[in-house]
PDB file of C-alpha atoms in Angstrom:
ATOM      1  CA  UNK Q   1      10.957  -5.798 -16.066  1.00  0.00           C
ATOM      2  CA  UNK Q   2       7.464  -4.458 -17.020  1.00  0.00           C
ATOM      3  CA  UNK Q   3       5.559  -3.572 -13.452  1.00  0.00           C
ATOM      4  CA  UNK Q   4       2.283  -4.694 -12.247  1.00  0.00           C
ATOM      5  CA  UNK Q   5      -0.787  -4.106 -14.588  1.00  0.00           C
ATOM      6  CA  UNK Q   6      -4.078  -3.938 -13.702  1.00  0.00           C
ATOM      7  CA  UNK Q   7      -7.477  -4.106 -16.051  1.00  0.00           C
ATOM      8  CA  UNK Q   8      -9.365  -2.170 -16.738  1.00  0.00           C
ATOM      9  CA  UNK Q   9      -8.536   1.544 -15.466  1.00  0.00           C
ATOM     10  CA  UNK Q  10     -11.670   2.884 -14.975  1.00  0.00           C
ATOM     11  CA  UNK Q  11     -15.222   1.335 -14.809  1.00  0.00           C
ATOM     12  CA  UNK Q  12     -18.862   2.236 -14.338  1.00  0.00           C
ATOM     13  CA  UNK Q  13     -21.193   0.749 -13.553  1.00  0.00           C
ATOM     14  CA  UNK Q  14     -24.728   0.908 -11.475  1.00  0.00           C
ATOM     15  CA  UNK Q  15     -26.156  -0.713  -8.323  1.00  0.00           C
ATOM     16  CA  UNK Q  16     -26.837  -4.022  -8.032  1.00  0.00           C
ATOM     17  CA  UNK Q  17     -24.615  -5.533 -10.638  1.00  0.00           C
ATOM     18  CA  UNK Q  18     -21.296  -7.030 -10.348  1.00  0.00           C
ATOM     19  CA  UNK Q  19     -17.924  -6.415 -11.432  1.00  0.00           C
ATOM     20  CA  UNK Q  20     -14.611  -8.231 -12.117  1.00  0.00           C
ATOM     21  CA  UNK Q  21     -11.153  -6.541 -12.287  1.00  0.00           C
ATOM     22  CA  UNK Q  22      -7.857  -7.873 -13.266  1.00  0.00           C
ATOM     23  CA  UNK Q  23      -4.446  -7.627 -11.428  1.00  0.00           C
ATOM     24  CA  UNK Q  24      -1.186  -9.264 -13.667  1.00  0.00           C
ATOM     25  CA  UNK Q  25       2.234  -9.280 -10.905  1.00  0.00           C
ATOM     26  CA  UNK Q  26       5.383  -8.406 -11.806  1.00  0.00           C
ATOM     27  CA  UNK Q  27       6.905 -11.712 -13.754  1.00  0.00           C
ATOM     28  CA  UNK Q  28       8.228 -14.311 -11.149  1.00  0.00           C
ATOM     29  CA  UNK Q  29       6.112 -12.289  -8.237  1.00  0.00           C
ATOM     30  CA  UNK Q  30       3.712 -15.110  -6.582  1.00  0.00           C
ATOM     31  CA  UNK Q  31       1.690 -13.525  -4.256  1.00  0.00           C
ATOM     32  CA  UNK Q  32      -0.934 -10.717  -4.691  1.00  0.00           C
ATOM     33  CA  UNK Q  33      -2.625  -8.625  -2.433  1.00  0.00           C
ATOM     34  CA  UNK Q  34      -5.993  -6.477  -3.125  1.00  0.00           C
ATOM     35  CA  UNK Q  35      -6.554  -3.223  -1.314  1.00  0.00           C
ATOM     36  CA  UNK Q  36      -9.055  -0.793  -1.492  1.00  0.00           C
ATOM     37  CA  UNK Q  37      -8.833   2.905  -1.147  1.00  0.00           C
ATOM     38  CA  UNK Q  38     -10.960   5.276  -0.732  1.00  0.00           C
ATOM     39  CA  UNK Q  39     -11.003   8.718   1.278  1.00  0.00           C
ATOM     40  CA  UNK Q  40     -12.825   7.860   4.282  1.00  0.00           C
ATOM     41  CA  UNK Q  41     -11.577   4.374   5.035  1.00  0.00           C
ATOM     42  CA  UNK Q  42      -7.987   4.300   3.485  1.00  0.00           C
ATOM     43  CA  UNK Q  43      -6.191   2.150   1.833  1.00  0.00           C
ATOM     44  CA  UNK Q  44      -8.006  -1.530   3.320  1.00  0.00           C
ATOM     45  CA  UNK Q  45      -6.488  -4.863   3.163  1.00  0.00           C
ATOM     46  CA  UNK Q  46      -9.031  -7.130   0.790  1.00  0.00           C
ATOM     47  CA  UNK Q  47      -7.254 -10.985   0.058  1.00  0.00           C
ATOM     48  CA  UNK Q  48      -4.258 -12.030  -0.435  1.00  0.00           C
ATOM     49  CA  UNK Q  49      -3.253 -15.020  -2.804  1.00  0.00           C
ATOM     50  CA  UNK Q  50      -0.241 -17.330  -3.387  1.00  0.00           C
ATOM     51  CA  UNK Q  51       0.249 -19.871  -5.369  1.00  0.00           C
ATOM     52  CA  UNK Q  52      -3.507 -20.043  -6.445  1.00  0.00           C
ATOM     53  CA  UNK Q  53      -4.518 -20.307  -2.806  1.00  0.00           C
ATOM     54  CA  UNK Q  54      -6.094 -17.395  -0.402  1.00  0.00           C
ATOM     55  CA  UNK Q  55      -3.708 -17.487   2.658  1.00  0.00           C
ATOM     56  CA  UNK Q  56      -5.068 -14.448   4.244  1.00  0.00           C
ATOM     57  CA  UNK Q  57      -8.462 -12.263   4.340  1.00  0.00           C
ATOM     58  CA  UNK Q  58      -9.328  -8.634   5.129  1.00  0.00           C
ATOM     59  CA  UNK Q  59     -12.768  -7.886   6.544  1.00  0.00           C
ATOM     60  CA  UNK Q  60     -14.905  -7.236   3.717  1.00  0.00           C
ATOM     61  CA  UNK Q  61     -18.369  -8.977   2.927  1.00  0.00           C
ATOM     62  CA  UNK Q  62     -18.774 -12.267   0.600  1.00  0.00           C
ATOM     63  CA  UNK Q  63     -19.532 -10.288  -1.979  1.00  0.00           C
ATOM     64  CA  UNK Q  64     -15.753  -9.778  -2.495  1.00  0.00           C
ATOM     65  CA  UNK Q  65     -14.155 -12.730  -3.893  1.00  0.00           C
ATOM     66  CA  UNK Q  66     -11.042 -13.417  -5.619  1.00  0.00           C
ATOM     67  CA  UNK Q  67      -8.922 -15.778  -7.056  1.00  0.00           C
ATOM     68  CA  UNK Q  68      -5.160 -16.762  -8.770  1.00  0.00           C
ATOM     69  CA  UNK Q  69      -4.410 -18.783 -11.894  1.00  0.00           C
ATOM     70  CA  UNK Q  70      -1.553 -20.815 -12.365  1.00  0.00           C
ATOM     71  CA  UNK Q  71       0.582 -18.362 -14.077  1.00  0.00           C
ATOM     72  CA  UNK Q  72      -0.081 -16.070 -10.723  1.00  0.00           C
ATOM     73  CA  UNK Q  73      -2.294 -13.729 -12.336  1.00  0.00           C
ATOM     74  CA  UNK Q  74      -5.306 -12.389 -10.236  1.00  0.00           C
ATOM     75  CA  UNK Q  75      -8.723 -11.455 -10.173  1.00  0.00           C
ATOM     76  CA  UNK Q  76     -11.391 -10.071  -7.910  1.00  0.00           C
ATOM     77  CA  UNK Q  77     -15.163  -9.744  -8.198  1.00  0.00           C
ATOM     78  CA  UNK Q  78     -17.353  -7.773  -6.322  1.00  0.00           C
ATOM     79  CA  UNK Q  79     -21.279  -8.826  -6.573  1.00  0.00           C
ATOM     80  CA  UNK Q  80     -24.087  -7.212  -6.039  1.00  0.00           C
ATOM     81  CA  UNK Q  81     -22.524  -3.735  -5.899  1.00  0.00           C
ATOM     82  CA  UNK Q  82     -22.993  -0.864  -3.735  1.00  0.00           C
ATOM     83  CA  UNK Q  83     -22.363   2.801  -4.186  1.00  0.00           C
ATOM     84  CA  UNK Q  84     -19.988   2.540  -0.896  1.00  0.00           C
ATOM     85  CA  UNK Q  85     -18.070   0.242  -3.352  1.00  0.00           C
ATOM     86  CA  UNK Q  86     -17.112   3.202  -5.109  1.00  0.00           C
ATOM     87  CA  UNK Q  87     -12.897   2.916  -4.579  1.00  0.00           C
ATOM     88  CA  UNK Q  88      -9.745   2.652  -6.260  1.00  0.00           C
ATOM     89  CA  UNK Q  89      -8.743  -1.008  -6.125  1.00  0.00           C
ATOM     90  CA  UNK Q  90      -4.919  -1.307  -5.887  1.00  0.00           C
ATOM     91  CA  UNK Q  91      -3.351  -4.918  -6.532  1.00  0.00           C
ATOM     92  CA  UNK Q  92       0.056  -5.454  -5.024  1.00  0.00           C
ATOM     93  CA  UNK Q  93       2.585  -8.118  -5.878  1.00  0.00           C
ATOM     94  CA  UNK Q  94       5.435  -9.904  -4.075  1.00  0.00           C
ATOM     95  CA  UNK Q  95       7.853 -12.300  -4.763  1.00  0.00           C
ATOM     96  CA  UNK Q  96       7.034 -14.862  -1.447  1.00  0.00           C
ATOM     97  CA  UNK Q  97       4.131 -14.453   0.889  1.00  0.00           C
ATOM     98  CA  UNK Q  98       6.294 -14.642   4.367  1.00  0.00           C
ATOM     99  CA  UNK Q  99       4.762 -10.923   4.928  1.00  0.00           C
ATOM    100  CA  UNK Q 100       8.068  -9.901   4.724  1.00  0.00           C
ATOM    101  CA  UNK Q 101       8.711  -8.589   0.816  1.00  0.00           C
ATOM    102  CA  UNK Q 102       8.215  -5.834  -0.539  1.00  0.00           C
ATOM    103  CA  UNK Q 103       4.939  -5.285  -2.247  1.00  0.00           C
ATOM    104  CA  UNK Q 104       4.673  -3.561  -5.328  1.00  0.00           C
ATOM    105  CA  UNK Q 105       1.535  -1.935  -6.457  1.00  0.00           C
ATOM    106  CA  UNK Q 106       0.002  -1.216  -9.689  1.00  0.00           C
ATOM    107  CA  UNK Q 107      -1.872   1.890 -11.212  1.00  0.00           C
ATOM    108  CA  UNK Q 108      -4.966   0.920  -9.733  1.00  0.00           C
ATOM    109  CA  UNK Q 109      -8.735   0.169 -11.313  1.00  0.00           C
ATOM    110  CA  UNK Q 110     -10.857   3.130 -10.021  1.00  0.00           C
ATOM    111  CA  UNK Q 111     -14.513   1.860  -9.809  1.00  0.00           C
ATOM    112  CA  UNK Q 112     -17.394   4.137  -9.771  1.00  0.00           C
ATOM    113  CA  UNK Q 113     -20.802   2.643  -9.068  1.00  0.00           C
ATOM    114  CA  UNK Q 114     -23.720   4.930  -9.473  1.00  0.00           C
TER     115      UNK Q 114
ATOM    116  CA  UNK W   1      -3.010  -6.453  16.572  1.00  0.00           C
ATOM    117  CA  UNK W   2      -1.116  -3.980  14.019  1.00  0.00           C
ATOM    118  CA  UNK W   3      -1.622  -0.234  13.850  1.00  0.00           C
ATOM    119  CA  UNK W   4       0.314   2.594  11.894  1.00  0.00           C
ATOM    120  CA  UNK W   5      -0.670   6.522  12.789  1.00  0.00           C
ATOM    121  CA  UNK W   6       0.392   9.663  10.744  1.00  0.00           C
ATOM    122  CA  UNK W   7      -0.749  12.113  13.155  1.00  0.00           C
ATOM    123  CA  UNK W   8       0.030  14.772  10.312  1.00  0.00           C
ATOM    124  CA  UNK W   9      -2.981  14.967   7.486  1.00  0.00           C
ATOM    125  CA  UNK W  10      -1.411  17.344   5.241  1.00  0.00           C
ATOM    126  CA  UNK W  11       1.935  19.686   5.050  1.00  0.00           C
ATOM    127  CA  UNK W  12       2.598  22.591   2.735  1.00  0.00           C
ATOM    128  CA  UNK W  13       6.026  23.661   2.613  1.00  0.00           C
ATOM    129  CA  UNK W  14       8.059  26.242   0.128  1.00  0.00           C
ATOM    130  CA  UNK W  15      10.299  24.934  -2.369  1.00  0.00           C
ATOM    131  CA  UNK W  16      13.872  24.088  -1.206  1.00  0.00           C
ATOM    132  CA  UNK W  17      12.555  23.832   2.716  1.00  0.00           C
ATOM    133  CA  UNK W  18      13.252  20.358   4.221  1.00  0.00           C
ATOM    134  CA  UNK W  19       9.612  18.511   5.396  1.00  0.00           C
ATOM    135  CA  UNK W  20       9.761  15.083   7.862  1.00  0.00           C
ATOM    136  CA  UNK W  21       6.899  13.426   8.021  1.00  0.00           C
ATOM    137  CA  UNK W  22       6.164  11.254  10.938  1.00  0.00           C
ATOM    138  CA  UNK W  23       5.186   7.887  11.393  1.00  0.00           C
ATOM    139  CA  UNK W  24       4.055   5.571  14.959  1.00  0.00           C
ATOM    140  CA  UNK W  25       3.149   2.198  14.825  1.00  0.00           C
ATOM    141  CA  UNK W  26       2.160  -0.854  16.988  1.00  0.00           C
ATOM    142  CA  UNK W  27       2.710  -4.193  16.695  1.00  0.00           C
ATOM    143  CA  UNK W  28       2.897  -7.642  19.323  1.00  0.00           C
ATOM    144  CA  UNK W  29       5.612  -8.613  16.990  1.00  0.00           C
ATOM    145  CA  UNK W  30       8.897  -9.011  17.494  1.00  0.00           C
ATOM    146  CA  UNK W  31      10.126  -9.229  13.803  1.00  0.00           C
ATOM    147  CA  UNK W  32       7.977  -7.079  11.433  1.00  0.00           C
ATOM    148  CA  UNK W  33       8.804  -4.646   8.214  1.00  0.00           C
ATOM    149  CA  UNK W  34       8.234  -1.028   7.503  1.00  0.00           C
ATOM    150  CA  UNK W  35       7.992   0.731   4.380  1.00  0.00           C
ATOM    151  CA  UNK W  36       7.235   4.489   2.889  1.00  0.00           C
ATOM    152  CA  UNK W  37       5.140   4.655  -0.099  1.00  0.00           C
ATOM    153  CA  UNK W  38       4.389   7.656  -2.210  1.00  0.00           C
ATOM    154  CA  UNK W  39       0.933   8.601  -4.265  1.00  0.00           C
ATOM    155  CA  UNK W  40       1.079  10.977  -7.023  1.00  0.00           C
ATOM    156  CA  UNK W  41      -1.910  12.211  -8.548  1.00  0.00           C
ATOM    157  CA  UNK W  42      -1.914   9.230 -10.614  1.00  0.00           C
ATOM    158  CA  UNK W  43      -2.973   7.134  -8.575  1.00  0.00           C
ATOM    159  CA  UNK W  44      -0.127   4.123  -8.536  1.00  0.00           C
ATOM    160  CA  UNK W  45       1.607   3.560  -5.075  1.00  0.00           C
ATOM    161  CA  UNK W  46       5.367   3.487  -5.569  1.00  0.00           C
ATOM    162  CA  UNK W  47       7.735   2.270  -2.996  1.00  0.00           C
ATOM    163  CA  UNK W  48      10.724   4.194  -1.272  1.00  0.00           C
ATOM    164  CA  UNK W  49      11.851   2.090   1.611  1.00  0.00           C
ATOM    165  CA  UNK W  50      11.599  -0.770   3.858  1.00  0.00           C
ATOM    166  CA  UNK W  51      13.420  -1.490   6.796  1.00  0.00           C
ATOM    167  CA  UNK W  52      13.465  -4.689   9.240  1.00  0.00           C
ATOM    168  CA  UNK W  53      12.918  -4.661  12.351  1.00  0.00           C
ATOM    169  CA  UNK W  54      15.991  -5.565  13.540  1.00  0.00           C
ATOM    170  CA  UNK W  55      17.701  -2.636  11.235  1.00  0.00           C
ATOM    171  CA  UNK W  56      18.098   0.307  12.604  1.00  0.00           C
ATOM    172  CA  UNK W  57      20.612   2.102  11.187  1.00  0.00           C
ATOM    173  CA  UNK W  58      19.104   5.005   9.277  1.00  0.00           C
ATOM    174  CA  UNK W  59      19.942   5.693   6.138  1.00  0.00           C
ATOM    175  CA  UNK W  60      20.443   8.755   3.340  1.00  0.00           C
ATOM    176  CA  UNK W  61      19.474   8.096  -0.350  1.00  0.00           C
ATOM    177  CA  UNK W  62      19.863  11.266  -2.441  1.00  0.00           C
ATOM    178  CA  UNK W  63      17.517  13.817  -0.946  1.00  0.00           C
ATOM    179  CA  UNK W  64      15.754  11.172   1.098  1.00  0.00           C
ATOM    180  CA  UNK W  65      16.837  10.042   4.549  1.00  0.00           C
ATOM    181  CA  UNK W  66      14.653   7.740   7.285  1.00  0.00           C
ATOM    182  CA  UNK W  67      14.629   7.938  10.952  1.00  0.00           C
ATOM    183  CA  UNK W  68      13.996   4.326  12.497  1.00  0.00           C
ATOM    184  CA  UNK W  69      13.890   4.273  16.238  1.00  0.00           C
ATOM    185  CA  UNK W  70      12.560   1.067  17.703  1.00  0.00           C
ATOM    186  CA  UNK W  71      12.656   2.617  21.291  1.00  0.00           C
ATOM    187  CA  UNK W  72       9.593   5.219  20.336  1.00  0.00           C
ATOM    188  CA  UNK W  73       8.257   2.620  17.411  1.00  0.00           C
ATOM    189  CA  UNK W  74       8.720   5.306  14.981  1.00  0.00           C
ATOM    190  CA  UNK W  75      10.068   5.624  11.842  1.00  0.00           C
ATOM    191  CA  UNK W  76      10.381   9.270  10.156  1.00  0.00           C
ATOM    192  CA  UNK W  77      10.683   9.998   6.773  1.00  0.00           C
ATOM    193  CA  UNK W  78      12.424  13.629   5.480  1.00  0.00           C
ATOM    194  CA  UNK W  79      12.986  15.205   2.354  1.00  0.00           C
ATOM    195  CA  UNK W  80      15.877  17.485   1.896  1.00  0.00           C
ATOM    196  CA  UNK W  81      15.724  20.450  -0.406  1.00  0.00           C
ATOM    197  CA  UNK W  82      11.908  19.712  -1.111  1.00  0.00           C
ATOM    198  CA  UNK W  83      10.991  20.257  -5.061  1.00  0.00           C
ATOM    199  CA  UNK W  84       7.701  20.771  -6.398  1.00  0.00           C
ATOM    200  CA  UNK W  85       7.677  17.043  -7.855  1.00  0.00           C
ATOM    201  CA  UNK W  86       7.363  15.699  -3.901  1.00  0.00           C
ATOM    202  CA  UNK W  87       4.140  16.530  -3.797  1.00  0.00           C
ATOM    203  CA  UNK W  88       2.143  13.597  -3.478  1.00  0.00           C
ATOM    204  CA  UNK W  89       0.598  11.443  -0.593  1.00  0.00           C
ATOM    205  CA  UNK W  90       3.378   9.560   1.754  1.00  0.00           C
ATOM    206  CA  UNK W  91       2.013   6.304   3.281  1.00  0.00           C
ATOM    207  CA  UNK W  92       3.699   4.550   5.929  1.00  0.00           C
ATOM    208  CA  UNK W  93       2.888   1.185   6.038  1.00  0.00           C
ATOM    209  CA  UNK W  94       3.905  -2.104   8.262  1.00  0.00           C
ATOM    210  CA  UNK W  95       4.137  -5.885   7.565  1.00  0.00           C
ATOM    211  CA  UNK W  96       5.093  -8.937   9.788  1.00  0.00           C
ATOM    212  CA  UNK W  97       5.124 -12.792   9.257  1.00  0.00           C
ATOM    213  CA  UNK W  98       2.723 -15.247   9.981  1.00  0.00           C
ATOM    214  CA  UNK W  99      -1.198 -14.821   9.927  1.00  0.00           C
ATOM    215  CA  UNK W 100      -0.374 -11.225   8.308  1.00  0.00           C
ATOM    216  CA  UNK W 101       1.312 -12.649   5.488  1.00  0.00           C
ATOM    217  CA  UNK W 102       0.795 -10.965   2.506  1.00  0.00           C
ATOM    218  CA  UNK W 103      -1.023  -8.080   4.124  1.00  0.00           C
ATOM    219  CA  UNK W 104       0.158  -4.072   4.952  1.00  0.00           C
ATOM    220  CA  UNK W 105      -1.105  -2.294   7.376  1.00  0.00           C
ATOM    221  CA  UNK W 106      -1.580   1.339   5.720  1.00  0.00           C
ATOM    222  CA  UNK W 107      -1.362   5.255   7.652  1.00  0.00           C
ATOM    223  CA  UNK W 108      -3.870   7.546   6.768  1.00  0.00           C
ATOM    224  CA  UNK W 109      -1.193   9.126   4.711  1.00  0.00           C
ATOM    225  CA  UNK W 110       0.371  12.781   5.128  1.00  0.00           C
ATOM    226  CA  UNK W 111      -0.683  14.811   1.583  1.00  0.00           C
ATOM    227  CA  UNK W 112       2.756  16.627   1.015  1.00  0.00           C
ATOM    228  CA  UNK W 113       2.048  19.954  -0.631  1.00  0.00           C
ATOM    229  CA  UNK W 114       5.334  21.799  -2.369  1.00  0.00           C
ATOM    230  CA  UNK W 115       4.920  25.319  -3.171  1.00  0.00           C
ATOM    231  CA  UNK W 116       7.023  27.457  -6.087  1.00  0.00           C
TER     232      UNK W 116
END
């Protein structure tokens, strides 16, 4: 069963624009999470979707949005960006959303704004 | 409100010694999960274990074993026979039902250094 894949790997871009990155779950997984890493704040809780709906929220500003097709893959845009944005952006997929699965991550997108 | 602490930042060890890294959480709940996760230098996070909280019989896999202990809300991880490939980042992370649905709360992470 091929894992969770995320697009694109690596990105660059500059202040003030925005960016969109692309999380596809492991087949038959409904619900994924977005988490950012970075050194001095960890690994942070972003969204979490299932079945095309956002059930739960981390605390990050609007400019962090997401959403989930019908076929359960996931994307999230960041506006506006910062050079704090500068993270690796791990997607996670599970198979239910009852907080109790097992999340599996993928490779990561590692954005770099300059 | 949840909280996971890996009082350890980073352990070097010599090839072949055995390493346990710690883990402490909080949590109000009474049913929640906890899981190990391991970073390589690639980046992707790739699970070990989880455990309920209603499990706590530890358990050996290979040249892993886990140390669950409800009473002192930890829950050790240890490496027998360490090799150089351990060497990664080793989250410990925690999940319950409800309004946390979907979301892990994350350690700081230990960075597990293995030494020829």
């Amino acid at each position: 069963k091929a894992g969770v894949t995320q697009t694109p790997r690596y990105l660059i871009k500059t202040r003030g624009q925005q960016v969109t990155l692309s999380c596809s779950p492991i087949s038959g997984h409904r619900s994924v999470s977005w988490y950012q890493q970075t050194p001095g704040q960890g690994l942070q809780f972003l969204f979490e979707y299932f079945s095309e709906t956002q059930r739960n929220k981390g605390n990050f500003p609007g400019r962090f949005s997401g959403r989930q097709f019908s076929n359960s893959r996931s994307e999230m845009n960041v506006s506006t960006l910062e050079l704090g944005d500068s993270a690796l952006y791990l997607c996670a997929s599970s198979l239910l959303a009852s907080g109790t699965d097992t999340q599996y991550f993928g490779p990561g997108t590692r954005l770099t704004v300059l | 409100a949840q909280k996971v602490t890996q009082a350890q930042t980073e352990i070097s060890v010599v090839e072949k010694e055995d390493v346990t890294l710690d883990c402490v959480y909080e949590t109000r709940d009474t049913t929640y999960y906890l899981f190990w996760y391991k970073q390589p230098p690639s980046g992707e996070l790739v699970f070990l274990i989880r455990r309920n909280s209603f499990d706590e019989q530890n358990e050996i896999s290979g040249r892993y074993s886990w140390n669950f202990q409800k009473s002192t809300s930890s829950f050790n991880f240890t490496i027998t026979a360490s090799q150089v490939v351990d060497s990664a980042v080793y989250f410990c992370a925690l999940s319950d039902r409800g309004t946390n649905a979907g979301k892990s709360t994350f350690g700081d992470g230990t960075t597990l250094t293995v030494k020829p």
